Amino acid sequence: MSTQPYPDSYYAATRHKDPGYPALAEDIETDVCICGGGFTGIATALSLAERGYSVVVLEQNRIGWGASGRNGGQMIGGFSGEELMVKRLGPEVQDLIWDIGWRGNDIIAERVKKYAIDCDFKYGYMDVALKPRHMREFEASYQTLLSRGFGDSVRMVEAADMRSVIGSDTYIGGLINQRSGHLHPLNLCLGEARAAAGLGVRLFEGSEVLGIEQGARPTVKTATGRVRAATVVLAGNAYQQVETRKLSGQVFPAGSFIIATEPLNEAQAAEVNPLDMAFCDPNYVLDYFRLSADRRMLFGGRCNYSGRVPASIRASIEPRMHKIFPQLRGVGIDYEWGGNIGIVVNRVPVIGRMHDNVYYSLGYSGHGVNMTHAAGEIVADAIGGTLEKLDLFQRVKHRRMPFGQALGGQMVALGMLYFRLLDLL
């Protein structure tokens, strides 16, 4: 097997002991075979198992190996393509799209409680503004949230009060939302996998999917076994490598990188993040950060579309952290890591069905913690015969970049240079 270990990240170092899962070494049958053991695959498997389906999950490496176990741990409601979907599909779908955008947060909270998943789950999130137009955008979002019944869960913070919520002079205000929050993503994914296994889901690691034989009951092939199923779900996101004829050119891998400091003392933690929230700025090339449960600053960003990993992640990220939190100069860096997230040009997740019995869900464009869980429920609903939500996403046409991901990724990179210039204006 060519299974790759978890990257040397803070999350991998602090993950709870997991049983590990064997490689597929036989031919088996099941109701649903899911290709990918990250949030999408595991969330879908758990949704299906709760409804009585027999499920097999095939993961090339380890459960949560990709973005699901490496991301910033920010559980943010909504998704970036909501406005475009409403524009394309009409105002009559607005309420349903809104509900989808926030459903993932509820699913996570329900599962953490139901299955006693220890993943440092905590509410508290803030969008921070760098310029007046950001504040105007946040004010509009605030009014929308109030109209949606968020009430005391949200509040605007003006410049004069910013020091009460963040130990930095970088930002001129922001919007706090107590229905979003943060968590340890790898421990959430592993905890959901344990819950799924407890309901009878068969999970296999080190089991790369090499191809799918289509038919009334498709056969999913690995190097050492086969799975024959009534339905197949493709859940590889940025690492999706099967059915490229249909999916290639729609979702592109973009690199995102994080550093973790040594643990801060209580006074330092209280100064930089007194309310223990997660933070994100609204730039296209953004910064995001939060404290871990053991008071480390987890600081990430510098998203790039070139496919290149910086020669030194720390050298790329640490100056950004020091610019925002100069008081952290001299604090040691214990971990640095990165990986790929799936980006869609129009920011609408690519969710749908092909061949009648093969489903796919990928491309969450930075909102993966939340939207993977919402998508898992959407796919499970569709497999059960309720297609309303799936059809919404299938009705949004995605522009396919020419020549697949190789040249397409470079075209996206050129386009993002334009958005980076917008960040500077």
Tab-separated table of C-alpha atoms in Angstrom:
chain	number	residue	atom	x	y	z
A	1	MET	CA	0.000	0.000	0.000
A	2	SER	CA	1.144	3.565	-0.714
A	3	THR	CA	-0.792	5.083	2.180
A	4	GLN	CA	0.616	8.450	3.169
A	5	PRO	CA	0.734	9.337	6.874
A	6	TYR	CA	-0.925	12.426	8.293
A	7	PRO	CA	1.130	15.594	7.771
A	8	ASP	CA	3.157	16.849	10.718
A	9	SER	CA	0.414	19.209	11.888
A	10	TYR	CA	-0.879	20.296	15.272
A	11	TYR	CA	-4.059	18.371	14.552
A	12	ALA	CA	-2.249	15.125	13.790
A	13	ALA	CA	-0.099	15.515	16.902
A	14	THR	CA	-3.160	16.020	19.126
A	15	ARG	CA	-5.609	13.622	17.489
A	16	HIS	CA	-7.363	11.129	19.695
A	17	LYS	CA	-6.309	7.532	19.415
A	18	ASP	CA	-8.155	5.909	16.553
A	19	PRO	CA	-8.371	2.216	15.746
A	20	GLY	CA	-7.155	2.573	12.183
A	21	TYR	CA	-8.956	0.754	9.415
A	22	PRO	CA	-7.705	-2.041	7.132
A	23	ALA	CA	-7.177	-1.888	3.394
A	24	LEU	CA	-9.833	-3.492	1.245
A	25	ALA	CA	-8.614	-7.010	0.481
A	26	GLU	CA	-11.664	-8.769	-0.949
A	27	ASP	CA	-14.706	-8.363	-3.148
A	28	ILE	CA	-17.757	-7.156	-1.198
A	29	GLU	CA	-21.260	-5.819	-1.799
A	30	THR	CA	-23.094	-2.913	-0.191
A	31	ASP	CA	-25.920	-0.449	-0.739
A	32	VAL	CA	-23.629	2.579	-1.091
A	33	CYS	CA	-19.888	2.823	-1.773
A	34	ILE	CA	-18.313	6.178	-0.922
A	35	CYS	CA	-14.976	7.146	-2.484
A	36	GLY	CA	-13.194	9.459	-0.039
A	37	GLY	CA	-12.794	9.413	3.724
A	38	GLY	CA	-12.825	13.109	4.516
A	39	PHE	CA	-15.698	15.210	5.843
A	40	THR	CA	-17.865	14.705	2.749
A	41	GLY	CA	-17.454	10.951	2.692
A	42	ILE	CA	-17.763	10.409	6.432
A	43	ALA	CA	-20.664	12.854	6.855
A	44	THR	CA	-22.533	11.175	3.988
A	45	ALA	CA	-21.792	7.712	5.375
A	46	LEU	CA	-23.120	8.655	8.788
A	47	SER	CA	-26.272	10.228	7.321
A	48	LEU	CA	-26.916	7.059	5.335
A	49	ALA	CA	-26.125	4.673	8.192
A	50	GLU	CA	-28.561	6.529	10.441
A	51	ARG	CA	-31.221	5.731	7.822
A	52	GLY	CA	-30.406	2.029	7.684
A	53	TYR	CA	-28.255	1.766	4.561
A	54	SER	CA	-25.242	-0.519	4.373
A	55	VAL	CA	-22.232	1.639	3.489
A	56	VAL	CA	-18.588	1.143	2.517
A	57	VAL	CA	-16.052	4.006	2.608
A	58	LEU	CA	-12.804	3.751	0.613
A	59	GLU	CA	-10.011	6.177	1.571
A	60	GLN	CA	-6.716	6.337	-0.298
A	61	ASN	CA	-4.703	7.375	2.759
A	62	ARG	CA	-6.062	7.875	6.290
A	63	ILE	CA	-9.489	9.065	7.433
A	64	GLY	CA	-9.394	12.883	7.387
A	65	TRP	CA	-6.005	12.912	5.641
A	66	GLY	CA	-6.802	15.791	3.279
A	67	ALA	CA	-8.303	19.212	3.926
A	68	SER	CA	-10.741	17.749	6.467
A	69	GLY	CA	-7.877	17.132	8.881
A	70	ARG	CA	-5.728	20.150	8.022
A	71	ASN	CA	-8.026	23.161	7.781
A	72	GLY	CA	-8.327	26.162	10.076
A	73	GLY	CA	-11.032	24.527	12.172
A	74	GLN	CA	-13.477	27.354	11.497
A	75	MET	CA	-17.128	26.303	11.325
A	76	ILE	CA	-18.639	29.171	9.341
A	77	GLY	CA	-22.282	29.211	8.298
A	78	GLY	CA	-23.323	29.882	4.736
A	79	PHE	CA	-21.284	29.532	1.560
A	80	SER	CA	-19.808	31.974	-0.914
A	81	GLY	CA	-22.025	31.095	-3.870
A	82	GLU	CA	-25.400	31.735	-2.235
A	83	GLU	CA	-26.093	35.056	-3.963
A	84	LEU	CA	-25.166	33.655	-7.349
A	85	MET	CA	-27.522	30.701	-6.862
A	86	VAL	CA	-30.403	33.009	-6.022
A	87	LYS	CA	-29.570	35.200	-9.010
A	88	ARG	CA	-29.481	32.210	-11.354
A	89	LEU	CA	-32.435	30.261	-9.924
A	90	GLY	CA	-34.753	33.004	-8.728
A	91	PRO	CA	-35.910	34.473	-5.410
A	92	GLU	CA	-38.321	31.605	-4.767
A	93	VAL	CA	-35.372	29.376	-3.754
A	94	GLN	CA	-33.764	31.940	-1.451
A	95	ASP	CA	-35.125	30.509	1.796
A	96	LEU	CA	-34.113	26.962	0.909
A	97	ILE	CA	-30.586	28.045	-0.035
A	98	TRP	CA	-30.303	29.963	3.234
A	99	ASP	CA	-31.350	26.883	5.193
A	100	ILE	CA	-28.781	24.750	3.344
A	101	GLY	CA	-26.067	27.272	4.133
A	102	TRP	CA	-26.621	26.944	7.871
A	103	ARG	CA	-27.641	23.294	8.085
A	104	GLY	CA	-24.078	22.008	8.379
A	105	ASN	CA	-23.456	23.890	11.625
A	106	ASP	CA	-26.542	22.294	13.159
A	107	ILE	CA	-25.556	18.816	11.993
A	108	ILE	CA	-22.110	19.163	13.569
A	109	ALA	CA	-23.522	20.374	16.878
A	110	GLU	CA	-26.087	17.546	16.912
A	111	ARG	CA	-23.471	14.883	16.203
A	112	VAL	CA	-20.953	16.182	18.707
A	113	LYS	CA	-23.637	15.822	21.360
A	114	LYS	CA	-25.256	12.603	20.114
A	115	TYR	CA	-22.025	10.661	19.666
A	116	ALA	CA	-19.995	12.368	22.433
A	117	ILE	CA	-17.314	13.524	19.991
A	118	ASP	CA	-14.467	15.304	21.790
A	119	CYS	CA	-13.282	17.865	19.219
A	120	ASP	CA	-12.965	21.139	21.195
A	121	PHE	CA	-16.249	22.374	19.684
A	122	LYS	CA	-17.020	25.966	20.663
A	123	TYR	CA	-19.273	28.710	19.317
A	124	GLY	CA	-17.874	32.162	18.559
A	125	TYR	CA	-16.752	33.625	15.233
A	126	MET	CA	-15.994	37.132	13.930
A	127	ASP	CA	-15.588	38.652	10.483
A	128	VAL	CA	-13.086	41.495	10.822
A	129	ALA	CA	-12.955	44.592	8.623
A	130	LEU	CA	-9.849	46.164	7.122
A	131	LYS	CA	-11.574	49.050	5.357
A	132	PRO	CA	-14.883	50.968	5.391
A	133	ARG	CA	-16.427	48.983	2.524
A	134	HIS	CA	-16.004	45.820	4.603
A	135	MET	CA	-18.003	47.415	7.396
A	136	ARG	CA	-20.750	48.350	4.967
A	137	GLU	CA	-20.881	44.749	3.746
A	138	PHE	CA	-20.969	43.453	7.326
A	139	GLU	CA	-23.772	45.838	8.238
A	140	ALA	CA	-25.846	44.465	5.352
A	141	SER	CA	-25.097	40.920	6.498
A	142	TYR	CA	-26.038	41.869	10.046
A	143	GLN	CA	-29.431	43.155	8.960
A	144	THR	CA	-30.027	39.961	6.976
A	145	LEU	CA	-29.108	37.822	9.979
A	146	LEU	CA	-31.496	39.792	12.170
A	147	SER	CA	-34.266	39.306	9.633
A	148	ARG	CA	-33.524	35.559	9.746
A	149	GLY	CA	-34.046	35.387	13.499
A	150	PHE	CA	-30.439	35.406	14.716
A	151	GLY	CA	-31.265	38.088	17.284
A	152	ASP	CA	-28.819	38.072	20.200
A	153	SER	CA	-26.494	35.677	18.340
A	154	VAL	CA	-25.015	38.495	16.254
A	155	ARG	CA	-23.657	41.966	16.918
A	156	MET	CA	-21.664	44.647	15.153
A	157	VAL	CA	-18.490	45.926	16.801
A	158	GLU	CA	-17.214	49.411	15.988
A	159	ALA	CA	-13.584	50.541	16.019
A	160	ALA	CA	-13.728	52.000	19.536
A	161	ASP	CA	-14.728	48.636	20.979
A	162	MET	CA	-12.424	46.353	19.007
A	163	ARG	CA	-9.857	46.003	21.784
A	164	SER	CA	-12.493	44.266	23.883
A	165	VAL	CA	-12.681	41.419	21.351
A	166	ILE	CA	-9.216	41.210	19.774
A	167	GLY	CA	-5.727	42.308	20.811
A	168	SER	CA	-4.876	44.005	17.530
A	169	ASP	CA	-5.087	47.461	15.992
A	170	THR	CA	-5.268	46.063	12.462
A	171	TYR	CA	-9.043	46.044	12.124
A	172	ILE	CA	-11.602	48.851	12.133
A	173	GLY	CA	-14.588	46.799	13.268
A	174	GLY	CA	-16.410	43.589	12.573
A	175	LEU	CA	-19.391	41.291	12.909
A	176	ILE	CA	-19.630	38.656	15.646
A	177	ASN	CA	-21.754	35.573	15.023
A	178	GLN	CA	-22.331	33.126	17.864
A	179	ARG	CA	-23.908	30.498	15.604
A	180	SER	CA	-20.589	29.873	13.892
A	181	GLY	CA	-17.529	28.731	15.789
A	182	HIS	CA	-14.433	26.557	15.801
A	183	LEU	CA	-13.238	23.030	16.536
A	184	HIS	CA	-10.481	20.429	16.070
A	185	PRO	CA	-11.359	19.227	12.545
A	186	LEU	CA	-9.387	15.980	12.518
A	187	ASN	CA	-10.866	14.857	15.824
A	188	LEU	CA	-14.343	15.696	14.502
A	189	CYS	CA	-13.759	13.620	11.362
A	190	LEU	CA	-12.296	10.705	13.331
A	191	GLY	CA	-15.137	10.912	15.849
A	192	GLU	CA	-17.754	10.808	13.108
A	193	ALA	CA	-15.927	7.861	11.530
A	194	ARG	CA	-16.086	5.989	14.840
A	195	ALA	CA	-19.796	6.783	15.076
A	196	ALA	CA	-20.339	5.535	11.524
A	197	ALA	CA	-18.397	2.335	12.212
A	198	GLY	CA	-20.548	1.822	15.290
A	199	LEU	CA	-23.602	1.874	13.011
A	200	GLY	CA	-22.120	-0.752	10.726
A	201	VAL	CA	-20.271	1.334	8.126
A	202	ARG	CA	-17.231	-0.529	6.811
A	203	LEU	CA	-14.245	1.819	6.462
A	204	PHE	CA	-11.085	1.005	4.521
A	205	GLU	CA	-7.873	3.049	4.544
A	206	GLY	CA	-5.007	2.658	2.096
A	207	SER	CA	-7.571	1.783	-0.552
A	208	GLU	CA	-7.156	4.045	-3.558
A	209	VAL	CA	-10.018	3.911	-6.039
A	210	LEU	CA	-8.585	3.030	-9.451
A	211	GLY	CA	-11.782	3.096	-11.445
A	212	ILE	CA	-15.512	2.466	-11.592
A	213	GLU	CA	-17.262	-0.021	-13.850
A	214	GLN	CA	-20.616	1.575	-14.603
A	215	GLY	CA	-23.849	-0.381	-14.666
A	216	ALA	CA	-27.048	-1.090	-12.785
A	217	ARG	CA	-24.800	-1.984	-9.831
A	218	PRO	CA	-21.473	-0.173	-10.356
A	219	THR	CA	-18.238	-1.852	-9.284
A	220	VAL	CA	-15.571	0.264	-7.587
A	221	LYS	CA	-12.080	-1.131	-8.086
A	222	THR	CA	-8.989	-0.857	-5.880
A	223	ALA	CA	-5.642	-2.630	-6.242
A	224	THR	CA	-6.676	-5.382	-3.838
A	225	GLY	CA	-10.452	-5.590	-3.947
A	226	ARG	CA	-13.752	-4.536	-5.421
A	227	VAL	CA	-16.968	-3.102	-4.053
A	228	ARG	CA	-20.232	-3.758	-5.876
A	229	ALA	CA	-22.928	-1.289	-4.863
A	230	ALA	CA	-26.330	0.010	-5.849
A	231	THR	CA	-25.007	3.571	-5.552
A	232	VAL	CA	-21.582	5.256	-5.585
A	233	VAL	CA	-20.680	8.633	-4.056
A	234	LEU	CA	-17.564	10.538	-5.168
A	235	ALA	CA	-16.226	12.565	-2.257
A	236	GLY	CA	-12.599	13.325	-3.106
A	237	ASN	CA	-12.858	17.140	-3.278
A	238	ALA	CA	-9.448	18.613	-4.238
A	239	TYR	CA	-8.055	15.078	-4.535
A	240	GLN	CA	-10.802	13.711	-6.788
A	241	GLN	CA	-9.225	11.505	-9.494
A	242	VAL	CA	-12.034	9.330	-10.888
A	243	GLU	CA	-14.767	10.302	-13.357
A	244	THR	CA	-12.530	13.150	-14.503
A	245	ARG	CA	-14.336	13.273	-17.827
A	246	LYS	CA	-17.362	14.694	-16.033
A	247	LEU	CA	-15.709	16.600	-13.194
A	248	SER	CA	-12.338	17.779	-14.525
A	249	GLY	CA	-11.975	21.516	-14.946
A	250	GLN	CA	-14.743	22.452	-12.504
A	251	VAL	CA	-12.897	22.158	-9.178
A	252	PHE	CA	-9.306	23.268	-8.681
A	253	PRO	CA	-6.895	22.565	-5.818
A	254	ALA	CA	-5.742	25.696	-4.029
A	255	GLY	CA	-3.054	25.657	-1.363
A	256	SER	CA	-3.678	27.030	2.125
A	257	PHE	CA	-1.132	27.048	4.945
A	258	ILE	CA	-1.128	27.265	8.751
A	259	ILE	CA	1.331	27.687	11.604
A	260	ALA	CA	0.772	26.834	15.268
A	261	THR	CA	2.675	28.600	18.014
A	262	GLU	CA	3.813	27.101	21.265
A	263	PRO	CA	1.096	27.333	23.951
A	264	LEU	CA	0.492	30.902	25.123
A	265	ASN	CA	0.168	31.652	28.799
A	266	GLU	CA	-3.228	32.718	30.115
A	267	ALA	CA	-2.377	36.423	30.026
A	268	GLN	CA	-1.179	36.271	26.420
A	269	ALA	CA	-4.249	34.343	25.308
A	270	ALA	CA	-6.577	36.750	27.103
A	271	GLU	CA	-4.862	39.699	25.434
A	272	VAL	CA	-4.957	38.491	21.836
A	273	ASN	CA	-8.314	36.705	21.897
A	274	PRO	CA	-10.271	37.522	25.069
A	275	LEU	CA	-13.543	35.907	23.870
A	276	ASP	CA	-11.844	32.811	22.377
A	277	MET	CA	-13.375	33.281	18.938
A	278	ALA	CA	-12.309	32.332	15.427
A	279	PHE	CA	-11.529	35.234	13.079
A	280	CYS	CA	-11.394	35.745	9.326
A	281	ASP	CA	-10.969	38.805	7.117
A	282	PRO	CA	-13.003	39.217	3.905
A	283	ASN	CA	-10.094	39.452	1.455
A	284	TYR	CA	-9.754	37.012	-1.413
A	285	VAL	CA	-6.216	36.316	-0.215
A	286	LEU	CA	-7.166	36.214	3.432
A	287	ASP	CA	-5.900	35.655	6.950
A	288	TYR	CA	-7.736	33.435	9.445
A	289	PHE	CA	-6.817	32.574	12.997
A	290	ARG	CA	-8.007	31.291	16.355
A	291	LEU	CA	-6.710	29.745	19.574
A	292	SER	CA	-6.521	26.006	20.069
A	293	ALA	CA	-7.870	24.362	23.207
A	294	ASP	CA	-4.353	24.443	24.690
A	295	ARG	CA	-3.985	28.159	23.860
A	296	ARG	CA	-1.816	27.987	20.742
A	297	MET	CA	-2.333	30.602	18.075
A	298	LEU	CA	-3.353	28.795	14.891
A	299	PHE	CA	-2.770	31.297	12.101
A	300	GLY	CA	-3.398	30.545	8.442
A	301	GLY	CA	-3.959	31.939	5.014
A	302	ARG	CA	-1.842	32.939	2.029
A	303	CYS	CA	-4.074	30.846	-0.209
A	304	ASN	CA	-2.434	30.313	-3.589
A	305	TYR	CA	-3.595	28.826	-6.884
A	306	SER	CA	-0.201	27.981	-8.343
A	307	GLY	CA	0.042	24.472	-6.907
A	308	ARG	CA	3.360	25.363	-5.274
A	309	VAL	CA	4.092	24.888	-1.577
A	310	PRO	CA	6.188	27.731	-0.089
A	311	ALA	CA	9.816	26.819	0.547
A	312	SER	CA	9.060	27.675	4.172
A	313	ILE	CA	5.466	27.834	5.339
A	314	ARG	CA	6.599	29.529	8.527
A	315	ALA	CA	8.506	32.216	6.607
A	316	SER	CA	5.390	32.859	4.526
A	317	ILE	CA	2.882	32.998	7.371
A	318	GLU	CA	4.700	34.205	10.498
A	319	PRO	CA	5.261	37.801	9.260
A	320	ARG	CA	1.506	38.091	8.683
A	321	MET	CA	0.825	36.940	12.228
A	322	HIS	CA	3.360	39.412	13.628
A	323	LYS	CA	1.826	42.273	11.637
A	324	ILE	CA	-1.558	41.603	13.248
A	325	PHE	CA	-0.229	40.525	16.652
A	326	PRO	CA	3.167	42.190	17.217
A	327	GLN	CA	3.003	41.019	20.845
A	328	LEU	CA	3.562	37.459	19.597
A	329	ARG	CA	7.058	38.203	18.325
A	330	GLY	CA	9.388	35.866	20.155
A	331	VAL	CA	6.728	33.208	20.661
A	332	GLY	CA	7.951	29.875	19.283
A	333	ILE	CA	6.405	28.097	16.303
A	334	ASP	CA	5.855	24.385	16.928
A	335	TYR	CA	4.050	23.312	13.745
A	336	GLU	CA	3.712	24.391	10.110
A	337	TRP	CA	1.637	22.582	7.505
A	338	GLY	CA	-0.571	23.034	4.481
A	339	GLY	CA	-2.647	21.257	1.874
A	340	ASN	CA	-5.197	21.709	-0.867
A	341	ILE	CA	-8.786	22.836	-0.670
A	342	GLY	CA	-11.252	22.534	-3.557
A	343	ILE	CA	-12.093	25.852	-5.232
A	344	VAL	CA	-14.898	26.459	-7.727
A	345	VAL	CA	-14.688	29.555	-9.895
A	346	ASN	CA	-18.261	30.654	-9.106
A	347	ARG	CA	-17.967	29.413	-5.485
A	348	VAL	CA	-21.052	27.169	-5.757
A	349	PRO	CA	-20.305	23.608	-4.556
A	350	VAL	CA	-20.360	21.015	-7.342
A	351	ILE	CA	-23.071	18.608	-6.161
A	352	GLY	CA	-25.019	16.319	-8.449
A	353	ARG	CA	-25.611	12.943	-10.038
A	354	MET	CA	-24.381	11.128	-13.148
A	355	HIS	CA	-25.245	7.735	-14.633
A	356	ASP	CA	-28.370	7.778	-12.384
A	357	ASN	CA	-26.543	5.968	-9.559
A	358	VAL	CA	-23.255	7.874	-9.152
A	359	TYR	CA	-23.364	11.020	-6.998
A	360	TYR	CA	-20.642	13.592	-6.416
A	361	SER	CA	-20.048	16.434	-3.982
A	362	LEU	CA	-16.951	18.624	-3.950
A	363	GLY	CA	-15.660	22.188	-4.221
A	364	TYR	CA	-16.593	24.058	-1.020
A	365	SER	CA	-14.270	27.027	-1.619
A	366	GLY	CA	-13.200	27.554	1.990
A	367	HIS	CA	-16.489	26.677	3.717
A	368	GLY	CA	-15.815	22.965	3.904
A	369	VAL	CA	-16.371	22.282	7.594
A	370	ASN	CA	-19.973	23.432	7.370
A	371	MET	CA	-20.898	22.639	3.779
A	372	THR	CA	-19.515	19.097	3.683
A	373	HIS	CA	-22.011	18.149	6.379
A	374	ALA	CA	-24.891	19.879	4.626
A	375	ALA	CA	-23.858	18.192	1.369
A	376	GLY	CA	-23.705	14.775	3.031
A	377	GLU	CA	-27.324	15.160	4.057
A	378	ILE	CA	-28.307	16.425	0.587
A	379	VAL	CA	-26.722	13.383	-1.078
A	380	ALA	CA	-28.282	11.012	1.480
A	381	ASP	CA	-31.685	12.613	0.821
A	382	ALA	CA	-31.217	12.164	-2.921
A	383	ILE	CA	-30.235	8.514	-2.585
A	384	GLY	CA	-33.427	8.073	-0.589
A	385	GLY	CA	-35.464	9.671	-3.364
A	386	THR	CA	-35.763	13.305	-2.188
A	387	LEU	CA	-34.004	15.327	-4.883
A	388	GLU	CA	-35.170	18.883	-4.208
A	389	LYS	CA	-31.912	20.208	-2.760
A	390	LEU	CA	-29.651	18.230	-5.071
A	391	ASP	CA	-31.551	19.584	-8.059
A	392	LEU	CA	-30.830	23.159	-6.938
A	393	PHE	CA	-27.106	22.586	-7.281
A	394	GLN	CA	-27.433	20.644	-10.527
A	395	ARG	CA	-29.320	23.579	-12.063
A	396	VAL	CA	-26.293	25.858	-11.597
A	397	LYS	CA	-24.032	25.482	-14.617
A	398	HIS	CA	-20.307	25.478	-13.912
A	399	ARG	CA	-17.859	26.836	-16.434
A	400	ARG	CA	-15.332	24.172	-17.290
A	401	MET	CA	-11.805	25.486	-17.743
A	402	PRO	CA	-10.206	24.347	-21.016
A	403	PHE	CA	-7.527	21.649	-20.956
A	404	GLY	CA	-8.568	20.402	-17.508
A	405	GLN	CA	-6.852	21.328	-14.269
A	406	ALA	CA	-3.315	21.740	-15.625
A	407	LEU	CA	-3.871	24.868	-17.709
A	408	GLY	CA	-7.173	25.659	-16.028
A	409	GLY	CA	-5.458	26.089	-12.670
A	410	GLN	CA	-3.060	28.612	-14.158
A	411	MET	CA	-5.973	30.541	-15.653
A	412	VAL	CA	-7.624	30.648	-12.248
A	413	ALA	CA	-4.327	31.847	-10.768
A	414	LEU	CA	-4.244	34.723	-13.256
A	415	GLY	CA	-7.818	35.585	-12.403
A	416	MET	CA	-7.018	35.596	-8.698
A	417	LEU	CA	-4.240	38.138	-9.285
A	418	TYR	CA	-7.053	40.474	-10.266
A	419	PHE	CA	-8.930	39.764	-7.022
A	420	ARG	CA	-5.740	40.292	-5.029
A	421	LEU	CA	-5.496	43.735	-6.565
A	422	LEU	CA	-9.095	44.351	-5.470
A	423	ASP	CA	-8.030	43.471	-1.894
A	424	LEU	CA	-5.530	46.325	-2.059
A	425	LEU	CA	-8.064	48.927	-3.204
